Short mmCIF file of C-alpha atoms and ligand atoms in Angstrom, two decimals:
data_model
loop_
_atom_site.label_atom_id
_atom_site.label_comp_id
_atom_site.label_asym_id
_atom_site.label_seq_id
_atom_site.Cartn_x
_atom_site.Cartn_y
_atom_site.Cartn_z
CA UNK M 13 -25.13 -23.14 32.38
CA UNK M 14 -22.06 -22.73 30.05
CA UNK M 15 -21.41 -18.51 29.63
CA UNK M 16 -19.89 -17.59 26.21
CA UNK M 17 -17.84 -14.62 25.54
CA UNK M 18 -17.16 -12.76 22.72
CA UNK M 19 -14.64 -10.11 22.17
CA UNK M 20 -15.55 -8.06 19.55
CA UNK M 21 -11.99 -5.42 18.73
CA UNK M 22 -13.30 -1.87 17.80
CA UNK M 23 -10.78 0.70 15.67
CA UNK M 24 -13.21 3.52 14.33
CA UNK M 25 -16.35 1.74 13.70
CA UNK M 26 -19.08 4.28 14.92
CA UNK M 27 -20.67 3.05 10.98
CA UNK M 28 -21.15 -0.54 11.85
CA UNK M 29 -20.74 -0.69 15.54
CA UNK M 30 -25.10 -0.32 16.04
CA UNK M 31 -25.87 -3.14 13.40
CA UNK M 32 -22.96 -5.32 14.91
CA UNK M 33 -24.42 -5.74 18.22
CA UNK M 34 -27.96 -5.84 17.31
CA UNK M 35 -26.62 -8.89 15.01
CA UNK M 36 -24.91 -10.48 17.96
CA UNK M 37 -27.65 -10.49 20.30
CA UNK M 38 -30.03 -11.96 17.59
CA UNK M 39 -27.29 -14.69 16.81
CA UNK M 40 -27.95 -15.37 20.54
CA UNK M 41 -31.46 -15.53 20.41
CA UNK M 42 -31.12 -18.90 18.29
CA UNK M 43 -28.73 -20.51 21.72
CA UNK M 44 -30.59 -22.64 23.80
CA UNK M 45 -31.08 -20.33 26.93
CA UNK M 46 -31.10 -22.79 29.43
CA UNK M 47 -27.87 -24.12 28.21
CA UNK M 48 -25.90 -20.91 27.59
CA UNK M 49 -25.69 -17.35 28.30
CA UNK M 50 -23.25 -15.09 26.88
CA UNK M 51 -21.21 -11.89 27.80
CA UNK M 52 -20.14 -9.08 24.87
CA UNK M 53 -16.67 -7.47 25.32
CA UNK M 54 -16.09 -4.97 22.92
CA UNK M 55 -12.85 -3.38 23.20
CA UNK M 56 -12.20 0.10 21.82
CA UNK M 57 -8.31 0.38 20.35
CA UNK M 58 -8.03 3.94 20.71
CA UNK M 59 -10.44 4.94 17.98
CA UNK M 60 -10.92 8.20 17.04
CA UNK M 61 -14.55 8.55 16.70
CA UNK M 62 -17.50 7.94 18.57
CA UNK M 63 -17.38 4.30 19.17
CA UNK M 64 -16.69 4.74 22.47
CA UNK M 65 -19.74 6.28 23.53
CA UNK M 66 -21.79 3.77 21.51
CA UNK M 67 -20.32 1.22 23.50
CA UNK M 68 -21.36 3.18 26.61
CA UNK M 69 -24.63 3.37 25.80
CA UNK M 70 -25.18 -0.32 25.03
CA UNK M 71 -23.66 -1.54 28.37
CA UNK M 72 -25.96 0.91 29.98
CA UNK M 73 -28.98 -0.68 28.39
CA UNK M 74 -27.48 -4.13 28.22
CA UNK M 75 -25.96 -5.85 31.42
CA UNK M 76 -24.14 -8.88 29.41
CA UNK M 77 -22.18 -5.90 27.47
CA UNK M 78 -18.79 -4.86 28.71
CA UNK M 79 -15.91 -2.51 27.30
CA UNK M 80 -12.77 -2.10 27.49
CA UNK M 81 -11.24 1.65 26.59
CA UNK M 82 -7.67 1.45 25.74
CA UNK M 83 -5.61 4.28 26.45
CA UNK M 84 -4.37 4.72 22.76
CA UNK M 85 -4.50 2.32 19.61
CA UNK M 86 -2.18 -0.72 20.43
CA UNK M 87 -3.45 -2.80 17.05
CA UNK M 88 -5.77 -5.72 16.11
CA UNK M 89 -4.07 -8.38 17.86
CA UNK M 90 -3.88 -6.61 21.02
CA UNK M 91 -6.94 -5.54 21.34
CA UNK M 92 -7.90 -9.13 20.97
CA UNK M 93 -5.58 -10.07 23.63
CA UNK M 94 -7.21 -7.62 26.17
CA UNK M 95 -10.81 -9.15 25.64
CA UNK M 96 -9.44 -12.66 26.27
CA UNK M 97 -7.76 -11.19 29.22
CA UNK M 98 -10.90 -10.08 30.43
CA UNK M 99 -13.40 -12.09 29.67
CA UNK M 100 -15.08 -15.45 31.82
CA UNK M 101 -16.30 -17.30 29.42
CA UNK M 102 -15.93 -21.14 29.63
CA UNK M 103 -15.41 -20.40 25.72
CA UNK M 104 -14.84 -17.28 23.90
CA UNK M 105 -15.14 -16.06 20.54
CA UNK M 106 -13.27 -13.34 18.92
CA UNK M 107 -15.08 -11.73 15.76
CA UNK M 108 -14.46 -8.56 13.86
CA UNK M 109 -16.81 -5.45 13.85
CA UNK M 110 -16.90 -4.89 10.73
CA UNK M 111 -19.85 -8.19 10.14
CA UNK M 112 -17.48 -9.33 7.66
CA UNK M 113 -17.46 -12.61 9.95
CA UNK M 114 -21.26 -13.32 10.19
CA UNK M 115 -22.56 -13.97 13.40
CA UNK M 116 -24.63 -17.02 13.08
CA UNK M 117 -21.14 -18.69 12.14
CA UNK M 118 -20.46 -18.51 15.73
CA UNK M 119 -23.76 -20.56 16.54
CA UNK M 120 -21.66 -23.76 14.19
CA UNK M 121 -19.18 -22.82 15.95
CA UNK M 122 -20.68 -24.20 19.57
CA UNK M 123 -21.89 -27.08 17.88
CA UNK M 124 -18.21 -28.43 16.94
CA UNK M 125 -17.08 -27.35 20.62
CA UNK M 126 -20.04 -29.41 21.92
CA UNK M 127 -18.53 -32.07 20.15
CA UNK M 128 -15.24 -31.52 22.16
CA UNK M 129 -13.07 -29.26 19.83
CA UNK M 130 -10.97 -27.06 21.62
CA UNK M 131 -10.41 -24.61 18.99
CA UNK M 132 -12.80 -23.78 16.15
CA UNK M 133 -11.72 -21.46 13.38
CA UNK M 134 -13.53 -19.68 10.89
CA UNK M 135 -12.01 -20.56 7.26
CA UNK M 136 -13.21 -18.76 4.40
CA UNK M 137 -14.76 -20.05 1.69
CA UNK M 138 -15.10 -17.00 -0.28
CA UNK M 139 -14.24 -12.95 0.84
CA UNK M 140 -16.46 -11.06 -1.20
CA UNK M 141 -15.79 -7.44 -1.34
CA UNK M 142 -11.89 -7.17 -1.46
CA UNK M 143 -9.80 -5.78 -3.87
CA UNK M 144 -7.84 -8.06 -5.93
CA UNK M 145 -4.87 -7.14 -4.07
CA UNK M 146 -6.24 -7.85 -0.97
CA UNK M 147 -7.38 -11.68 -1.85
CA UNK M 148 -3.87 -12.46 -4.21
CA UNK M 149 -1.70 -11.47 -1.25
CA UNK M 150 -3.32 -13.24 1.41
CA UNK M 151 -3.52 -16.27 -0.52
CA UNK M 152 0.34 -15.66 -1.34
CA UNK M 153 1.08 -14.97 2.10
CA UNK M 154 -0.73 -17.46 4.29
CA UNK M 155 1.34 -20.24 1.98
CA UNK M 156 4.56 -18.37 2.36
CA UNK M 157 4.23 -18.11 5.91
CA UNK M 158 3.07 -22.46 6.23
CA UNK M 159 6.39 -22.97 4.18
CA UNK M 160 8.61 -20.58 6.22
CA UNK M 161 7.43 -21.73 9.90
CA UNK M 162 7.75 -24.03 12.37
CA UNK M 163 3.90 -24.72 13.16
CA UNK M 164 1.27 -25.40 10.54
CA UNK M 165 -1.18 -22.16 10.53
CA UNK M 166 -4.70 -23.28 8.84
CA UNK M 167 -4.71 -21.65 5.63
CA UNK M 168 -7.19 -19.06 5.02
CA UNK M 169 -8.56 -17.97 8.51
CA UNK M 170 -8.31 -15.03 10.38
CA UNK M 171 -8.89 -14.44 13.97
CA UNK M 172 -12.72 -15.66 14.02
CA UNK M 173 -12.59 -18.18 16.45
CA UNK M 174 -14.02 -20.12 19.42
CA UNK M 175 -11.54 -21.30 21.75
CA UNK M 176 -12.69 -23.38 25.11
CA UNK M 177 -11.30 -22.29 27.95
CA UNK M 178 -8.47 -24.82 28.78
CA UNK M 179 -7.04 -24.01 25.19
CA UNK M 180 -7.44 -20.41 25.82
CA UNK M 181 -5.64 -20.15 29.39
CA UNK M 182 -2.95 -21.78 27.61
CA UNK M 183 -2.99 -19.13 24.86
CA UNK M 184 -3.13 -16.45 27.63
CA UNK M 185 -0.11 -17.94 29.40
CA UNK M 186 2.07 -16.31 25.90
CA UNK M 187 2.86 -12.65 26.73
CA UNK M 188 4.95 -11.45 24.00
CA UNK M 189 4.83 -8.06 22.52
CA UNK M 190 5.18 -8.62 18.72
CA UNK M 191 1.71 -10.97 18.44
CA UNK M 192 0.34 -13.03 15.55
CA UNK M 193 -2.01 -14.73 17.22
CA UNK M 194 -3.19 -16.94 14.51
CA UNK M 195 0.06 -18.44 14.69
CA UNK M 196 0.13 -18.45 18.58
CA UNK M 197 -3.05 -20.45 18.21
CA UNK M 198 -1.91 -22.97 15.74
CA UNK M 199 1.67 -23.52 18.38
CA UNK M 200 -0.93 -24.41 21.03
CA UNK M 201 -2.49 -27.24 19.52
CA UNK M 202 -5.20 -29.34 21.18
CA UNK M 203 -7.99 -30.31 19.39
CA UNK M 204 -8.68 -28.14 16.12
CA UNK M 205 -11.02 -28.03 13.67
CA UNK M 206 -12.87 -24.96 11.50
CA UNK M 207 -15.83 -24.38 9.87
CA UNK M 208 -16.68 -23.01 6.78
CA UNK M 209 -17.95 -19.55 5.46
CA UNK M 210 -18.77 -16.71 2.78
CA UNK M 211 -16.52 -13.60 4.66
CA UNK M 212 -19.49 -11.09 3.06
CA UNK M 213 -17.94 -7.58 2.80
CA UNK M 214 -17.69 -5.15 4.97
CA UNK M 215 -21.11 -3.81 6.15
CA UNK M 216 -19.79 -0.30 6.39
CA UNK M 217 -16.95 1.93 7.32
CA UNK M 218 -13.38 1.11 5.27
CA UNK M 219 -11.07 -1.09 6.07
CA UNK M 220 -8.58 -0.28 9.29
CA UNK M 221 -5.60 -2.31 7.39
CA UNK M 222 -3.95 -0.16 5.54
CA UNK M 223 -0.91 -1.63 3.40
CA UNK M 224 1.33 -0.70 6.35
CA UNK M 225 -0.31 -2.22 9.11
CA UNK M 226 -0.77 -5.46 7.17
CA UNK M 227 2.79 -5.61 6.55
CA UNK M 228 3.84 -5.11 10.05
CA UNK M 229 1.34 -8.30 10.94
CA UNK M 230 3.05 -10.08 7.74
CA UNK M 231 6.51 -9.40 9.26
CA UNK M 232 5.54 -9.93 12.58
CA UNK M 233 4.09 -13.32 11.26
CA UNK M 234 7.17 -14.62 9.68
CA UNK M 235 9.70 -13.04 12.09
CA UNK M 236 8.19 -14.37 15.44
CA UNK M 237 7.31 -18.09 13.88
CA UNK M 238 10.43 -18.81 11.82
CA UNK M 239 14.06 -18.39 11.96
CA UNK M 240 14.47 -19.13 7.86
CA UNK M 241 15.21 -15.66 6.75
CA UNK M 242 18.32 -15.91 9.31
CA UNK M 243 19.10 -19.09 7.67
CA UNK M 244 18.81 -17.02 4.13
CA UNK M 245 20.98 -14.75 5.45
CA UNK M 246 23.61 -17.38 6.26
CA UNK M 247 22.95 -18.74 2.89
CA UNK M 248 23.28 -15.74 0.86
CA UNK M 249 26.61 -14.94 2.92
CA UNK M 250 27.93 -18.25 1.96
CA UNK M 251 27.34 -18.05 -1.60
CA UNK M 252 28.69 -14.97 -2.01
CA UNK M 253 31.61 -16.28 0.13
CA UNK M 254 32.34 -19.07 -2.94
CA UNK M 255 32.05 -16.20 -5.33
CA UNK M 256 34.31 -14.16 -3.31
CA UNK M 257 37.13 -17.25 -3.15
CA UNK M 258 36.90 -17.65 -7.11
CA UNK M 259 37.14 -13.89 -7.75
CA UNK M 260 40.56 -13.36 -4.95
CA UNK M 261 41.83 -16.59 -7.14
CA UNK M 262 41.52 -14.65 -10.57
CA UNK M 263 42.73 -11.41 -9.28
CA UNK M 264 45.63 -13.40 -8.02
CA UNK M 265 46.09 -14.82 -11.35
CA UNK M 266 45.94 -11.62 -13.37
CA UNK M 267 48.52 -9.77 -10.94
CA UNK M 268 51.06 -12.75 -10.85
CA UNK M 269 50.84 -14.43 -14.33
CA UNK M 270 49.76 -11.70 -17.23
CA UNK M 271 50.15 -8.44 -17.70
CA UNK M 272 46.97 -6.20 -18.03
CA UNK M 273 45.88 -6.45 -14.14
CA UNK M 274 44.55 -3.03 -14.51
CA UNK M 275 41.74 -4.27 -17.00
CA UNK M 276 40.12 -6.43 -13.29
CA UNK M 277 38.53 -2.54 -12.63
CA UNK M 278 34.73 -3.71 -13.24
CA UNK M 279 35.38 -7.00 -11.77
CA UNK M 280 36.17 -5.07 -8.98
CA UNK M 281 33.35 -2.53 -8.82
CA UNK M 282 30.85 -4.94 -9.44
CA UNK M 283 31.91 -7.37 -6.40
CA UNK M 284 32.37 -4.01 -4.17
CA UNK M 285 28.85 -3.22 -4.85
CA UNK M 286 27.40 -6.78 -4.91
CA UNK M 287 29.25 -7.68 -1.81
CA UNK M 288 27.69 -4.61 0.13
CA UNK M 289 24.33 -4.74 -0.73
CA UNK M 290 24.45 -8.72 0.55
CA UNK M 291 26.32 -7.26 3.75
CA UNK M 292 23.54 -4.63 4.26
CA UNK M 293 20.64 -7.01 3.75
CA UNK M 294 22.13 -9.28 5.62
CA UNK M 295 22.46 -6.84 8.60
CA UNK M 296 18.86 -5.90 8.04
CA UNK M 297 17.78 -9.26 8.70
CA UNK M 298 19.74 -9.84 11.58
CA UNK M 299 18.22 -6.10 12.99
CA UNK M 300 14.88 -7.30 12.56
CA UNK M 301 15.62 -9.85 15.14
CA UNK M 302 18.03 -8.28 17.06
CA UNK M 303 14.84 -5.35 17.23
CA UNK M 304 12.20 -7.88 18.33
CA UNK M 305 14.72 -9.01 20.99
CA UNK M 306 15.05 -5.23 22.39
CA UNK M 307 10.71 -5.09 21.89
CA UNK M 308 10.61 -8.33 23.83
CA UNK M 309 13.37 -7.95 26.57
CA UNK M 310 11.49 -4.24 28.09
CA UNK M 311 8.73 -6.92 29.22
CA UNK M 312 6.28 -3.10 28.71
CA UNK M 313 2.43 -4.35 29.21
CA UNK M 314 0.80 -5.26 26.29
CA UNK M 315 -1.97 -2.80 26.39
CA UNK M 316 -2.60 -0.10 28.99
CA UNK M 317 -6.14 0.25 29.93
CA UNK M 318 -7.97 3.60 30.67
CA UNK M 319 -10.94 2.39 31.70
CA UNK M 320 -13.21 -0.75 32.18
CA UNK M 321 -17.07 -0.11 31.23
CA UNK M 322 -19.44 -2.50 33.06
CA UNK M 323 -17.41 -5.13 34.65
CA UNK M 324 -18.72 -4.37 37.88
CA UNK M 325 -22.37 -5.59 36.81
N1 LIG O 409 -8.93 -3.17 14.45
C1 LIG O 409 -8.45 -2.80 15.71
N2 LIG O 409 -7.30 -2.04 15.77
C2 LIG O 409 -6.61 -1.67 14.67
C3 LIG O 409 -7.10 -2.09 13.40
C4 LIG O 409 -8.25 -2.84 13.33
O1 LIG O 409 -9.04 -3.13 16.73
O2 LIG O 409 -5.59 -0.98 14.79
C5 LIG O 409 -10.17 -3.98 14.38
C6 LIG O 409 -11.26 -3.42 13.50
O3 LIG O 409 -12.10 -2.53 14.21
C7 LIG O 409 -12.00 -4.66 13.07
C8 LIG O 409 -10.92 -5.72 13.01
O4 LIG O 409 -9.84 -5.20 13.79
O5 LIG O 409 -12.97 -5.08 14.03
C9 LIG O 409 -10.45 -6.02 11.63
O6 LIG O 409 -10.12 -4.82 10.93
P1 LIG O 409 -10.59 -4.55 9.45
O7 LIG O 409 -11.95 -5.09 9.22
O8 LIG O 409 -10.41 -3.11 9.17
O9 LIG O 409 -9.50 -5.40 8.65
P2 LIG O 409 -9.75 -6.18 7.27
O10 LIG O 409 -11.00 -6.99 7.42
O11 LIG O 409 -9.88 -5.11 6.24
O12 LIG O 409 -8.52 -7.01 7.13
MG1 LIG O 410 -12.73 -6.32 7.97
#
């Protein structure tokens, strides 16, 4: 008997949070049951609503449902750390709330670790229900970040996954504080494959991505898996260094050989300013590290947990 787990990340979605569970269970009604049974984290990130106690009532009534009640929001990725954490599955699946990933995917999914994958992703096909914005900057951004790292991320997935278990101890064994965990799962390797789908739209609720938090995954993305924008930096310092030699060389000039060194004034400004705004960004670059480095270096848990629901079933 094989147990699957799947962690299922909660952030204010008392809307969908009925209709997802009632979907999971009849995913798991298609399983053979004399092959597999399953367990259903869901962990709540602090939400604000009632999710929690709609969680508590489905572990009461359900005995393969367990929750995890973090003590204040700690973000997508960590959330889905904390199921992993906590869950015994010989695999384990991590799907959003919102149905956007539809469960029966998951049901392919056990048929390609069956075949020995270790690490099946979702890739999407087609995301219905996002705003232009939303599908031109992923696209943009999952190639910027495949040309800027080190490891090769599968383009167009998100964290809808299977993992087996020897793949996901290994995944567990990274404890770092800024996560992408895409990208932690691409560094891992092992056998990977994906399988396709339509990402439908939300089923109901909005989405819990606003522009900031998506840019704090993008920068965590880029800053944890690559060290090019340092490398920029160094670049853009050198260039500016030629520019720098040619311009002392002409000032030299001017004040030695001719007569109107006086006229060099917006020479001047304009390498003043230029100069400093390269100095600044550069800085800024180098303080995103150097920031991640402080983040990293307090070795702070990940997540602090105020209470596990139903683990002791
Ligand atoms: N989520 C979370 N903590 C957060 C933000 C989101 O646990 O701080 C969960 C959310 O409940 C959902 C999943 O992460 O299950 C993906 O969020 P959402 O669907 O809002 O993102 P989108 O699909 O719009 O990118
Ligand atoms: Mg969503």
């Amino acid at each position: 008997m094989k147990l699957i787990s799947i962690v299922v990340p909660c952030f204010n979605e008392q809307e969908v949070f009925d209709e997802t569970y009632k979907r999971l269970t009849e995913t798991f009604e298609h399983l053979d049951k004399s092959k597999y049974t399953y367990e259903i984290i869901f962990v709540n990130d602090g939400s604000k609503d009632n999710t929690i106690d709609l969680i508590q009532k489905v572990i009461n009534s359900d005995s393969r449902v367990k929750g995890i009640n973090f003590s204040r929001n700690f973000g997508h990725q960590i959330a889905i750390t904390a199921g992993l954490d906590n869950c015994k599955g010989d695999a384990a699946v991590v799907i959003d709330a919102d149905l956007q990933d539809p469960p029966s995917v998951i049901l392919e999914m056990v048929k390609k670790w069956e075949e020995g994958y270790d690490v099946i992703f979702g890739k999407r096909r087609e995301r219905a229900g996002e705003s232009t914005f939303k599908l031109l900057t992923a696209k943009w951004f999952y190639r910027f970040i495949n040309r800027l790292s080190d490891v090769d991320m599968p383009l167009d997935t998100g964290d809808f996954r299977l993992m087996d278990r020897n793949a996901l101890n290994q995944f567990l064994k990274m404890r770092e504080t800024y996560r992408f965990v895409r990208g932690m799962v691409a560094w891992i390797g092992f056998r990977q494959t994906f399988v396709e789908y339509d990402r439908e739209s939300r089923f109901a609720g909005t989405t819990k991505y606003p522009l900031k938090k998506m840019l704090r995954l993008a920068s965590d993305a880029i800053l944890s898996f690559s060290n090019t924008p340092l490398k920029v930096a160094t670049f853009v310092g050198f260039i500016t260094s030629i520019g720098a030699f040619f311009g002392i060389i002409y000032s030299l000039y001017m004040r030695l050989f001719t007569d109107d060194f006086v006229e060099g004034w917006t020479l001047l400004m304009i390498s003043v300013l230029l100069i400093g705004g390269i100095i600044l960004l550069v800085l800024g670059i180098i303080g995103e590290y150097v920031g991640r480095i402080y983040g990293e270096i307090k070795q702070r848990p990940l997540y602090i947990i105020q209470d596990k629901l139903g683990f002791d079933k």
